GROMACS .gro file of C-alpha atoms in nm:
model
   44
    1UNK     CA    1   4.535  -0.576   5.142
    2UNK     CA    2   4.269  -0.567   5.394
    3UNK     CA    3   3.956  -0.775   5.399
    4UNK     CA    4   3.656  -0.637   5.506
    5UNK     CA    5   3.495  -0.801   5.802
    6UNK     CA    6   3.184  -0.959   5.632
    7UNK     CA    7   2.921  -1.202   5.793
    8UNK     CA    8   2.994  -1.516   5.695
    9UNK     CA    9   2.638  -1.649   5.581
   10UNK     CA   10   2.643  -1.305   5.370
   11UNK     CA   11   3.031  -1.393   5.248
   12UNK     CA   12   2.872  -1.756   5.160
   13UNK     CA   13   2.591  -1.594   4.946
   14UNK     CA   14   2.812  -1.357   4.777
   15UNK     CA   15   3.017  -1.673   4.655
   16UNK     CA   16   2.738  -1.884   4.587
   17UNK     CA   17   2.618  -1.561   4.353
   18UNK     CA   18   2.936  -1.535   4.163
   19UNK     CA   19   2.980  -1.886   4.097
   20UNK     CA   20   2.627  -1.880   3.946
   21UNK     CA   21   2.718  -1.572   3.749
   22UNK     CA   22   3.046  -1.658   3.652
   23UNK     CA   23   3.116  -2.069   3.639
   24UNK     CA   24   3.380  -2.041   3.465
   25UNK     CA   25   3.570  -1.761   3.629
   26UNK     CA   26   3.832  -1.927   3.875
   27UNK     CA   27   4.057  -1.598   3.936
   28UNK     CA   28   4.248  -1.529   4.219
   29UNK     CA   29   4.040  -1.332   4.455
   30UNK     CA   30   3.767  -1.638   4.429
   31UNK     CA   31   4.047  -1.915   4.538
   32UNK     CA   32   4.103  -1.665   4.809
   33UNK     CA   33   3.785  -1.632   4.915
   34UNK     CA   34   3.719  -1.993   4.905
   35UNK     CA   35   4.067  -2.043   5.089
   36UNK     CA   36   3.928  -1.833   5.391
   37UNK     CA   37   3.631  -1.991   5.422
   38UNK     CA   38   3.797  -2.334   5.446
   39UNK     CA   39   4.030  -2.189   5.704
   40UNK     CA   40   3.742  -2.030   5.924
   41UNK     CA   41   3.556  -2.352   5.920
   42UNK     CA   42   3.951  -2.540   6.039
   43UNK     CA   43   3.974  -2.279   6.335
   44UNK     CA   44   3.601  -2.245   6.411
   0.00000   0.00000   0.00000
């Protein structure tokens, strides 16, 4: 599947956002959003 190319301060909001909405919600796509973030930052 094919990620969009976001801005990352936008990216960081949109997480920040769900994680307010949804604390308790730890599904897949979230780990994998969190996972590229953490890679960006390594490689950045």
């Amino acid at each position: 599947m094919k990620i969009l190319s976001v801005s990352e301060p936008l990216l960081a909001d949109w997480l920040r956002l769900r994680i307010l909405l949804w604390p308790n919600t730890e599904d897949a796509h979230l780990i994998e959003m969190r996972q590229l973030l953490a890679e960006k930052k390594l490689y950045n």
